[in-house]
Amino acid sequence: MNRRYRKTIIAGNWKMNKTLTETKAFAEEFKPILGRPKWCDIVLCVPAVNLHSAIRMFKDSRVSIGAETCHYEENGAFTGEVSAQMLKDIGVKYVIIGHSERRQYYNETDFTVNKKVISALNAGLRPIVCVGESLEQRELGVTMDLITYQVKCALANIPIEKVRHVVFAYEPIWAIGTGKTATAEEAQEVCEGIRTVIRKLYGARVARAVTIQYGGSMNAKNAAELLAQPDIDGGLIGGASLKPDQFMQIINAANQD
Ligand code: PGA
C-alpha cells in the first residue's frame, strides 16, 4: 500500500452467491462490526438481482456497491444484459470487468474488456479490471508478457484524465478459489509490473495514483503481508468476503496505522 498517492480498496466479489435474504443477513451482521475504517474504501460486488436492495441496505455506511459485470453498449437488443448506465442510475459505484471466470465461461476477450472499461468510465462507474495468468502461462515464463498485453488492451483509447478511475486487480487464475495464494513477492512483482505498464503509457504521476489490488485466496491470515507490499493497494476477495467476520479481518489488516 502507498496511502500517500492512492486509495486502498478492499472489495468483495460475491460471484453467484447469496440470495436477497442472505444478503440482508450479511448486512445485519456486518454493519455493526464495520465502524468507519479510515484508511480504506470498502466495496461489495453482488449479483445483479440484489444490487438495488444492497445499495439501500448499505446507504448509511462506508460500503459502496459494485456489479460483477456489465454490457458494453448503452442499450439495445441484448437480451439478458445490463448496461453500465443502468447500473449507475440505481447508485452502483464500481463494476468488475474481465474476471477470469467471465473470460473462461462467457468468452470475454481483451477486446470486449476494453469496450466495457470505456462504457463503465463513460457512465461514471469505476471499473475493477481483472488480469492474471494461468498456471501453464506462469510455468512457461510468460506471466509479465501476458499481463502487459491485458493491461494495454484494457486501457486502449482511455484518455489520460480517466485512467486514475480505473482499478486493476491482479488475479493469478491458479490462486482463485484454490486456497493457493501467490506469495507476497510474486504478487508484488506483477503489481509493480502493472504500474510500470501504466507509467510507460501515461507517465509517473498517473501510474502512482492508480489502485492495484491483489486477488486469489486472500484471507484473514495472508492479507497483512500482501497489503504490506508497496504496489498492492487492496484486495479483490471472493470466498472470504462471504463471511462478515473474515471480511472484516481483511479490512482491519488494511487499516493498521
Ligand atoms: P477467491 O476469489 O478469493 O475466492 O480466491 C477471488 C476472485 O475470484 O475475485
PDB file of C-alpha atoms and ligand atoms in Angstrom:
ATOM      1  CA  MET A   1       0.000   0.000   0.000  1.00  0.00           C
ATOM      2  CA  ASN A   2       1.042   3.540  -0.504  1.00  0.00           C
ATOM      3  CA  ARG A   3      -1.632   5.662   1.095  1.00  0.00           C
ATOM      4  CA  ARG A   4       0.066   8.877   0.162  1.00  0.00           C
ATOM      5  CA  TYR A   5      -0.620   8.551  -3.519  1.00  0.00           C
ATOM      6  CA  ARG A   6      -3.652   6.306  -3.871  1.00  0.00           C
ATOM      7  CA  LYS A   7      -6.668   4.784  -2.161  1.00  0.00           C
ATOM      8  CA  THR A   8      -6.565   1.347  -0.655  1.00  0.00           C
ATOM      9  CA  ILE A   9      -9.682  -0.520  -1.775  1.00  0.00           C
ATOM     10  CA  ILE A  10     -10.931  -3.751  -0.230  1.00  0.00           C
ATOM     11  CA  ALA A  11     -13.581  -5.242  -2.494  1.00  0.00           C
ATOM     12  CA  GLY A  12     -15.657  -8.370  -2.073  1.00  0.00           C
ATOM     13  CA  ASN A  13     -16.633 -10.387  -5.129  1.00  0.00           C
ATOM     14  CA  TRP A  14     -19.633 -12.453  -4.186  1.00  0.00           C
ATOM     15  CA  LYS A  15     -19.877 -14.161  -7.599  1.00  0.00           C
ATOM     16  CA  MET A  16     -23.113 -16.189  -7.852  1.00  0.00           C
ATOM     17  CA  ASN A  17     -23.623 -16.372  -4.103  1.00  0.00           C
ATOM     18  CA  LYS A  18     -26.261 -15.114  -1.658  1.00  0.00           C
ATOM     19  CA  THR A  19     -29.970 -14.687  -2.156  1.00  0.00           C
ATOM     20  CA  LEU A  20     -31.627 -11.435  -1.157  1.00  0.00           C
ATOM     21  CA  THR A  21     -32.471 -12.961   2.231  1.00  0.00           C
ATOM     22  CA  GLU A  22     -28.852 -13.969   2.747  1.00  0.00           C
ATOM     23  CA  THR A  23     -27.692 -10.521   1.642  1.00  0.00           C
ATOM     24  CA  LYS A  24     -29.896  -8.954   4.338  1.00  0.00           C
ATOM     25  CA  ALA A  25     -28.495 -11.312   6.960  1.00  0.00           C
ATOM     26  CA  PHE A  26     -24.949 -10.377   5.916  1.00  0.00           C
ATOM     27  CA  ALA A  27     -25.725  -6.647   6.153  1.00  0.00           C
ATOM     28  CA  GLU A  28     -27.247  -7.039   9.601  1.00  0.00           C
ATOM     29  CA  GLU A  29     -24.181  -8.807  10.889  1.00  0.00           C
ATOM     30  CA  PHE A  30     -21.601  -6.740   9.023  1.00  0.00           C
ATOM     31  CA  LYS A  31     -22.786  -3.170   9.595  1.00  0.00           C
ATOM     32  CA  PRO A  32     -22.420  -3.184  13.380  1.00  0.00           C
ATOM     33  CA  ILE A  33     -18.842  -4.547  13.250  1.00  0.00           C
ATOM     34  CA  LEU A  34     -17.729  -2.309  10.386  1.00  0.00           C
ATOM     35  CA  GLY A  35     -17.500   1.103  12.015  1.00  0.00           C
ATOM     36  CA  ARG A  36     -15.718   3.767   9.975  1.00  0.00           C
ATOM     37  CA  PRO A  37     -12.362   2.421   8.806  1.00  0.00           C
ATOM     38  CA  LYS A  38     -10.306   5.459   7.944  1.00  0.00           C
ATOM     39  CA  TRP A  39      -7.689   4.084   5.588  1.00  0.00           C
ATOM     40  CA  CYS A  40      -9.600   2.133   3.001  1.00  0.00           C
ATOM     41  CA  ASP A  41     -12.650   2.150   0.790  1.00  0.00           C
ATOM     42  CA  ILE A  42     -14.889  -0.873   1.013  1.00  0.00           C
ATOM     43  CA  VAL A  43     -16.819  -2.319  -1.902  1.00  0.00           C
ATOM     44  CA  LEU A  44     -19.177  -5.263  -2.164  1.00  0.00           C
ATOM     45  CA  CYS A  45     -19.792  -6.592  -5.665  1.00  0.00           C
ATOM     46  CA  VAL A  46     -23.023  -8.561  -5.570  1.00  0.00           C
ATOM     47  CA  PRO A  47     -25.233 -10.423  -8.063  1.00  0.00           C
ATOM     48  CA  ALA A  48     -27.206  -8.077 -10.338  1.00  0.00           C
ATOM     49  CA  VAL A  49     -30.580  -9.038  -8.932  1.00  0.00           C
ATOM     50  CA  ASN A  50     -29.558  -7.861  -5.446  1.00  0.00           C
ATOM     51  CA  LEU A  51     -27.807  -4.616  -6.380  1.00  0.00           C
ATOM     52  CA  HIS A  52     -30.724  -2.299  -5.775  1.00  0.00           C
ATOM     53  CA  SER A  53     -31.540  -3.693  -2.346  1.00  0.00           C
ATOM     54  CA  ALA A  54     -27.879  -3.856  -1.332  1.00  0.00           C
ATOM     55  CA  ILE A  55     -27.496  -0.158  -2.137  1.00  0.00           C
ATOM     56  CA  ARG A  56     -30.388   0.608   0.194  1.00  0.00           C
ATOM     57  CA  MET A  57     -29.096  -1.687   2.929  1.00  0.00           C
ATOM     58  CA  PHE A  58     -25.664  -0.040   2.945  1.00  0.00           C
ATOM     59  CA  LYS A  59     -26.872   3.520   2.318  1.00  0.00           C
ATOM     60  CA  ASP A  60     -25.595   4.965   5.583  1.00  0.00           C
ATOM     61  CA  SER A  61     -22.374   3.035   5.747  1.00  0.00           C
ATOM     62  CA  ARG A  62     -18.883   3.132   4.267  1.00  0.00           C
ATOM     63  CA  VAL A  63     -19.711   0.315   1.865  1.00  0.00           C
ATOM     64  CA  SER A  64     -20.076   1.085  -1.846  1.00  0.00           C
ATOM     65  CA  ILE A  65     -21.878  -1.419  -4.006  1.00  0.00           C
ATOM     66  CA  GLY A  66     -20.422  -2.828  -7.200  1.00  0.00           C
ATOM     67  CA  ALA A  67     -21.676  -5.034 -10.012  1.00  0.00           C
ATOM     68  CA  GLU A  68     -19.848  -8.118 -11.277  1.00  0.00           C
ATOM     69  CA  THR A  69     -20.053  -7.301 -14.981  1.00  0.00           C
ATOM     70  CA  CYS A  70     -21.885  -5.032 -17.438  1.00  0.00           C
ATOM     71  CA  HIS A  71     -22.536  -4.865 -21.159  1.00  0.00           C
ATOM     72  CA  TYR A  72     -20.513  -2.501 -23.314  1.00  0.00           C
ATOM     73  CA  GLU A  73     -23.431  -0.942 -25.204  1.00  0.00           C
ATOM     74  CA  GLU A  74     -25.649   1.722 -23.639  1.00  0.00           C
ATOM     75  CA  ASN A  75     -28.849  -0.078 -24.603  1.00  0.00           C
ATOM     76  CA  GLY A  76     -30.319  -2.208 -27.365  1.00  0.00           C
ATOM     77  CA  ALA A  77     -31.213  -5.727 -28.381  1.00  0.00           C
ATOM     78  CA  PHE A  78     -29.018  -7.673 -25.936  1.00  0.00           C
ATOM     79  CA  THR A  79     -31.432  -9.969 -24.143  1.00  0.00           C
ATOM     80  CA  GLY A  80     -30.474 -10.608 -20.547  1.00  0.00           C
ATOM     81  CA  GLU A  81     -27.784  -7.952 -20.322  1.00  0.00           C
ATOM     82  CA  VAL A  82     -27.400  -4.882 -18.092  1.00  0.00           C
ATOM     83  CA  SER A  83     -25.632  -1.697 -19.211  1.00  0.00           C
ATOM     84  CA  ALA A  84     -23.236   0.499 -17.267  1.00  0.00           C
ATOM     85  CA  GLN A  85     -25.767   3.359 -17.428  1.00  0.00           C
ATOM     86  CA  MET A  86     -28.439   1.182 -15.826  1.00  0.00           C
ATOM     87  CA  LEU A  87     -26.040   0.345 -13.002  1.00  0.00           C
ATOM     88  CA  LYS A  88     -25.055   3.962 -12.488  1.00  0.00           C
ATOM     89  CA  ASP A  89     -28.675   5.071 -12.414  1.00  0.00           C
ATOM     90  CA  ILE A  90     -29.509   2.907  -9.390  1.00  0.00           C
ATOM     91  CA  GLY A  91     -26.433   4.018  -7.440  1.00  0.00           C
ATOM     92  CA  VAL A  92     -23.826   1.383  -8.284  1.00  0.00           C
ATOM     93  CA  LYS A  93     -20.287   2.765  -7.968  1.00  0.00           C
ATOM     94  CA  TYR A  94     -17.961   0.003  -9.215  1.00  0.00           C
ATOM     95  CA  VAL A  95     -18.084  -2.796 -11.758  1.00  0.00           C
ATOM     96  CA  ILE A  96     -15.781  -5.801 -12.078  1.00  0.00           C
ATOM     97  CA  ILE A  97     -14.662  -6.264 -15.675  1.00  0.00           C
ATOM     98  CA  GLY A  98     -12.871  -9.208 -17.246  1.00  0.00           C
ATOM     99  CA  HIS A  99     -12.863 -11.540 -14.257  1.00  0.00           C
ATOM    100  CA  SER A 100     -11.166 -14.781 -15.304  1.00  0.00           C
ATOM    101  CA  GLU A 101     -14.424 -16.677 -14.788  1.00  0.00           C
ATOM    102  CA  ARG A 102     -16.122 -14.388 -17.328  1.00  0.00           C
ATOM    103  CA  ARG A 103     -13.184 -14.750 -19.704  1.00  0.00           C
ATOM    104  CA  GLN A 104     -13.316 -18.544 -19.301  1.00  0.00           C
ATOM    105  CA  TYR A 105     -17.063 -19.257 -19.292  1.00  0.00           C
ATOM    106  CA  TYR A 106     -18.542 -16.324 -21.234  1.00  0.00           C
ATOM    107  CA  ASN A 107     -15.958 -15.698 -23.918  1.00  0.00           C
ATOM    108  CA  GLU A 108     -14.871 -12.297 -22.682  1.00  0.00           C
ATOM    109  CA  THR A 109     -11.803 -11.199 -24.563  1.00  0.00           C
ATOM    110  CA  ASP A 110      -9.329  -8.391 -24.124  1.00  0.00           C
ATOM    111  CA  PHE A 111     -11.299  -6.504 -26.783  1.00  0.00           C
ATOM    112  CA  THR A 112     -14.654  -6.779 -25.019  1.00  0.00           C
ATOM    113  CA  VAL A 113     -12.892  -5.922 -21.761  1.00  0.00           C
ATOM    114  CA  ASN A 114     -11.657  -2.705 -23.365  1.00  0.00           C
ATOM    115  CA  LYS A 115     -15.130  -1.828 -24.646  1.00  0.00           C
ATOM    116  CA  LYS A 116     -16.625  -2.467 -21.229  1.00  0.00           C
ATOM    117  CA  VAL A 117     -13.988  -0.338 -19.481  1.00  0.00           C
ATOM    118  CA  ILE A 118     -14.788   2.535 -21.852  1.00  0.00           C
ATOM    119  CA  SER A 119     -18.503   2.146 -21.290  1.00  0.00           C
ATOM    120  CA  ALA A 120     -18.128   1.941 -17.488  1.00  0.00           C
ATOM    121  CA  LEU A 121     -15.984   5.090 -17.402  1.00  0.00           C
ATOM    122  CA  ASN A 122     -18.393   6.939 -19.691  1.00  0.00           C
ATOM    123  CA  ALA A 123     -21.230   6.051 -17.337  1.00  0.00           C
ATOM    124  CA  GLY A 124     -19.263   7.314 -14.313  1.00  0.00           C
ATOM    125  CA  LEU A 125     -18.549   3.886 -12.803  1.00  0.00           C
ATOM    126  CA  ARG A 126     -15.131   2.761 -11.569  1.00  0.00           C
ATOM    127  CA  PRO A 127     -14.112  -0.418 -13.390  1.00  0.00           C
ATOM    128  CA  ILE A 128     -12.165  -3.071 -11.461  1.00  0.00           C
ATOM    129  CA  VAL A 129     -10.272  -4.707 -14.305  1.00  0.00           C
ATOM    130  CA  CYS A 130      -9.047  -8.245 -13.641  1.00  0.00           C
ATOM    131  CA  VAL A 131      -5.879  -9.549 -15.227  1.00  0.00           C
ATOM    132  CA  GLY A 132      -3.957 -12.717 -14.486  1.00  0.00           C
ATOM    133  CA  GLU A 133      -2.147 -15.733 -15.833  1.00  0.00           C
ATOM    134  CA  SER A 134      -2.918 -19.446 -15.752  1.00  0.00           C
ATOM    135  CA  LEU A 135      -0.553 -21.937 -14.151  1.00  0.00           C
ATOM    136  CA  GLU A 136       0.653 -23.050 -17.590  1.00  0.00           C
ATOM    137  CA  GLN A 137       1.463 -19.470 -18.554  1.00  0.00           C
ATOM    138  CA  ARG A 138       3.355 -18.906 -15.298  1.00  0.00           C
ATOM    139  CA  GLU A 139       5.357 -22.087 -15.817  1.00  0.00           C
ATOM    140  CA  LEU A 140       6.162 -21.049 -19.381  1.00  0.00           C
ATOM    141  CA  GLY A 141       7.609 -17.804 -18.035  1.00  0.00           C
ATOM    142  CA  VAL A 142       5.248 -15.507 -19.957  1.00  0.00           C
ATOM    143  CA  THR A 143       3.344 -14.010 -16.999  1.00  0.00           C
ATOM    144  CA  MET A 144       4.510 -10.428 -17.439  1.00  0.00           C
ATOM    145  CA  ASP A 145       4.166 -10.547 -21.232  1.00  0.00           C
ATOM    146  CA  LEU A 146       0.556 -11.642 -20.857  1.00  0.00           C
ATOM    147  CA  ILE A 147      -0.265  -9.132 -18.116  1.00  0.00           C
ATOM    148  CA  THR A 148       1.316  -6.320 -20.140  1.00  0.00           C
ATOM    149  CA  TYR A 149      -0.865  -7.277 -23.101  1.00  0.00           C
ATOM    150  CA  GLN A 150      -4.018  -7.471 -20.956  1.00  0.00           C
ATOM    151  CA  VAL A 151      -3.353  -4.092 -19.320  1.00  0.00           C
ATOM    152  CA  LYS A 152      -2.561  -2.392 -22.641  1.00  0.00           C
ATOM    153  CA  CYS A 153      -5.703  -3.793 -24.253  1.00  0.00           C
ATOM    154  CA  ALA A 154      -7.876  -2.787 -21.276  1.00  0.00           C
ATOM    155  CA  LEU A 155      -6.564   0.784 -21.448  1.00  0.00           C
ATOM    156  CA  ALA A 156      -6.690   1.233 -25.234  1.00  0.00           C
ATOM    157  CA  ASN A 157      -8.336   4.551 -26.147  1.00  0.00           C
ATOM    158  CA  ILE A 158      -8.762   5.578 -22.498  1.00  0.00           C
ATOM    159  CA  PRO A 159      -7.857   9.264 -22.155  1.00  0.00           C
ATOM    160  CA  ILE A 160      -5.284  10.169 -19.542  1.00  0.00           C
ATOM    161  CA  GLU A 161      -7.715  12.045 -17.295  1.00  0.00           C
ATOM    162  CA  LYS A 162      -9.831   8.921 -16.831  1.00  0.00           C
ATOM    163  CA  VAL A 163      -7.084   6.417 -16.047  1.00  0.00           C
ATOM    164  CA  ARG A 164      -6.961   7.138 -12.328  1.00  0.00           C
ATOM    165  CA  HIS A 165     -10.584   5.971 -12.026  1.00  0.00           C
ATOM    166  CA  VAL A 166      -9.586   2.511 -13.233  1.00  0.00           C
ATOM    167  CA  VAL A 167      -8.728  -0.080 -10.583  1.00  0.00           C
ATOM    168  CA  PHE A 168      -6.659  -3.111 -11.591  1.00  0.00           C
ATOM    169  CA  ALA A 169      -6.896  -6.455  -9.841  1.00  0.00           C
ATOM    170  CA  TYR A 170      -4.047  -8.894 -10.375  1.00  0.00           C
ATOM    171  CA  GLU A 171      -5.652 -12.292 -10.012  1.00  0.00           C
ATOM    172  CA  PRO A 172      -3.499 -15.296 -10.897  1.00  0.00           C
ATOM    173  CA  ILE A 173      -6.034 -17.848 -12.142  1.00  0.00           C
ATOM    174  CA  TRP A 174      -4.312 -20.662 -10.270  1.00  0.00           C
ATOM    175  CA  ALA A 175      -4.889 -18.826  -6.986  1.00  0.00           C
ATOM    176  CA  ILE A 176      -8.628 -18.164  -7.385  1.00  0.00           C
ATOM    177  CA  GLY A 177     -10.784 -20.270  -5.118  1.00  0.00           C
ATOM    178  CA  THR A 178      -7.974 -22.796  -4.676  1.00  0.00           C
ATOM    179  CA  GLY A 179      -6.612 -21.772  -1.290  1.00  0.00           C
ATOM    180  CA  LYS A 180      -3.261 -21.311  -3.058  1.00  0.00           C
ATOM    181  CA  THR A 181      -2.140 -17.704  -2.720  1.00  0.00           C
ATOM    182  CA  ALA A 182       0.646 -16.083  -4.669  1.00  0.00           C
ATOM    183  CA  THR A 183       3.490 -15.259  -2.314  1.00  0.00           C
ATOM    184  CA  ALA A 184       3.725 -11.611  -1.350  1.00  0.00           C
ATOM    185  CA  GLU A 185       6.850 -11.342  -3.553  1.00  0.00           C
ATOM    186  CA  GLU A 186       5.150 -12.903  -6.591  1.00  0.00           C
ATOM    187  CA  ALA A 187       2.106 -10.667  -6.189  1.00  0.00           C
ATOM    188  CA  GLN A 188       4.223  -7.546  -5.647  1.00  0.00           C
ATOM    189  CA  GLU A 189       6.317  -8.291  -8.716  1.00  0.00           C
ATOM    190  CA  VAL A 190       3.289  -8.405 -11.011  1.00  0.00           C
ATOM    191  CA  CYS A 191       1.512  -5.434  -9.384  1.00  0.00           C
ATOM    192  CA  GLU A 192       4.690  -3.390  -9.787  1.00  0.00           C
ATOM    193  CA  GLY A 193       4.827  -4.594 -13.403  1.00  0.00           C
ATOM    194  CA  ILE A 194       1.271  -3.370 -13.989  1.00  0.00           C
ATOM    195  CA  ARG A 195       2.226   0.049 -12.625  1.00  0.00           C
ATOM    196  CA  THR A 196       5.239   0.120 -14.934  1.00  0.00           C
ATOM    197  CA  VAL A 197       2.993  -0.544 -17.946  1.00  0.00           C
ATOM    198  CA  ILE A 198       0.715   2.318 -16.881  1.00  0.00           C
ATOM    199  CA  ARG A 199       3.753   4.575 -16.345  1.00  0.00           C
ATOM    200  CA  LYS A 200       5.026   3.883 -19.841  1.00  0.00           C
ATOM    201  CA  LEU A 201       1.608   4.671 -21.292  1.00  0.00           C
ATOM    202  CA  TYR A 202       0.589   7.677 -19.186  1.00  0.00           C
ATOM    203  CA  GLY A 203       3.556   8.846 -17.106  1.00  0.00           C
ATOM    204  CA  ALA A 204       4.644   8.534 -13.492  1.00  0.00           C
ATOM    205  CA  ARG A 205       2.005  10.791 -11.922  1.00  0.00           C
ATOM    206  CA  VAL A 206      -0.899   8.811 -13.293  1.00  0.00           C
ATOM    207  CA  ALA A 207       0.737   5.454 -12.560  1.00  0.00           C
ATOM    208  CA  ARG A 208       1.327   6.475  -8.952  1.00  0.00           C
ATOM    209  CA  ALA A 209      -2.356   7.285  -8.489  1.00  0.00           C
ATOM    210  CA  VAL A 210      -3.819   4.001  -9.755  1.00  0.00           C
ATOM    211  CA  THR A 211      -5.070   1.473  -7.218  1.00  0.00           C
ATOM    212  CA  ILE A 212      -3.838  -2.063  -7.950  1.00  0.00           C
ATOM    213  CA  GLN A 213      -5.366  -4.907  -5.968  1.00  0.00           C
ATOM    214  CA  TYR A 214      -4.332  -8.482  -5.490  1.00  0.00           C
ATOM    215  CA  GLY A 215      -6.959 -11.250  -5.671  1.00  0.00           C
ATOM    216  CA  GLY A 216      -6.830 -15.013  -5.300  1.00  0.00           C
ATOM    217  CA  SER A 217      -7.438 -16.739  -1.977  1.00  0.00           C
ATOM    218  CA  MET A 218      -6.751 -13.590   0.010  1.00  0.00           C
ATOM    219  CA  ASN A 219      -7.848 -14.194   3.576  1.00  0.00           C
ATOM    220  CA  ALA A 220      -7.514 -13.024   7.161  1.00  0.00           C
ATOM    221  CA  LYS A 221      -4.180 -14.826   7.522  1.00  0.00           C
ATOM    222  CA  ASN A 222      -2.306 -13.627   4.449  1.00  0.00           C
ATOM    223  CA  ALA A 223      -3.877 -10.167   3.929  1.00  0.00           C
ATOM    224  CA  ALA A 224      -1.480  -8.155   6.095  1.00  0.00           C
ATOM    225  CA  GLU A 225       1.630  -9.488   4.356  1.00  0.00           C
ATOM    226  CA  LEU A 226       0.188  -8.941   0.875  1.00  0.00           C
ATOM    227  CA  LEU A 227      -1.043  -5.434   1.726  1.00  0.00           C
ATOM    228  CA  ALA A 228       2.349  -4.508   3.165  1.00  0.00           C
ATOM    229  CA  GLN A 229       3.820  -4.669  -0.349  1.00  0.00           C
ATOM    230  CA  PRO A 230       4.376  -1.217  -1.871  1.00  0.00           C
ATOM    231  CA  ASP A 231       2.350  -1.835  -5.050  1.00  0.00           C
ATOM    232  CA  ILE A 232      -0.551  -3.851  -3.594  1.00  0.00           C
ATOM    233  CA  ASP A 233      -3.281  -1.336  -2.780  1.00  0.00           C
ATOM    234  CA  GLY A 234      -6.048  -3.629  -1.672  1.00  0.00           C
ATOM    235  CA  GLY A 235      -7.730  -6.873  -2.455  1.00  0.00           C
ATOM    236  CA  LEU A 236     -10.469  -8.426  -4.553  1.00  0.00           C
ATOM    237  CA  ILE A 237     -11.803 -11.098  -2.285  1.00  0.00           C
ATOM    238  CA  GLY A 238     -14.084 -13.975  -3.209  1.00  0.00           C
ATOM    239  CA  GLY A 239     -14.649 -16.701  -0.627  1.00  0.00           C
ATOM    240  CA  ALA A 240     -13.522 -14.697   2.408  1.00  0.00           C
ATOM    241  CA  SER A 241     -15.902 -11.823   1.592  1.00  0.00           C
ATOM    242  CA  LEU A 242     -18.942 -14.027   2.144  1.00  0.00           C
ATOM    243  CA  LYS A 243     -18.415 -14.142   5.911  1.00  0.00           C
ATOM    244  CA  PRO A 244     -18.705 -10.820   7.776  1.00  0.00           C
ATOM    245  CA  ASP A 245     -16.045 -11.641  10.363  1.00  0.00           C
ATOM    246  CA  GLN A 246     -13.493 -12.862   7.799  1.00  0.00           C
ATOM    247  CA  PHE A 247     -14.086  -9.903   5.504  1.00  0.00           C
ATOM    248  CA  MET A 248     -13.749  -7.572   8.484  1.00  0.00           C
ATOM    249  CA  GLN A 249     -10.384  -9.076   9.413  1.00  0.00           C
ATOM    250  CA  ILE A 250      -9.078  -8.244   5.940  1.00  0.00           C
ATOM    251  CA  ILE A 251     -10.420  -4.693   6.251  1.00  0.00           C
ATOM    252  CA  ASN A 252      -8.664  -4.428   9.622  1.00  0.00           C
ATOM    253  CA  ALA A 253      -5.411  -5.588   8.008  1.00  0.00           C
ATOM    254  CA  ALA A 254      -5.743  -2.683   5.558  1.00  0.00           C
ATOM    255  CA  ASN A 255      -6.359  -0.240   8.387  1.00  0.00           C
ATOM    256  CA  GLN A 256      -3.314  -0.639  10.551  1.00  0.00           C
ATOM    257  CA  ASP A 257      -1.895   2.754  11.462  1.00  0.00           C
TER     258      ASP A 257
HETATM  259  P1  PGA B   1     -11.140 -16.064  -4.034  1.00  0.00           P
HETATM  260  O1  PGA B   1     -11.726 -15.299  -5.311  1.00  0.00           O
HETATM  261  O2  PGA B   1     -10.798 -15.024  -3.022  1.00  0.00           O
HETATM  262  O3  PGA B   1     -12.270 -16.960  -3.575  1.00  0.00           O
HETATM  263  O4  PGA B   1      -9.940 -16.826  -4.485  1.00  0.00           O
HETATM  264  C1  PGA B   1     -11.153 -14.106  -5.770  1.00  0.00           C
HETATM  265  C2  PGA B   1     -11.829 -13.655  -7.035  1.00  0.00           C
HETATM  266  O5  PGA B   1     -12.187 -14.506  -7.862  1.00  0.00           O
HETATM  267  O6  PGA B   1     -12.030 -12.442  -7.257  1.00  0.00           O
END
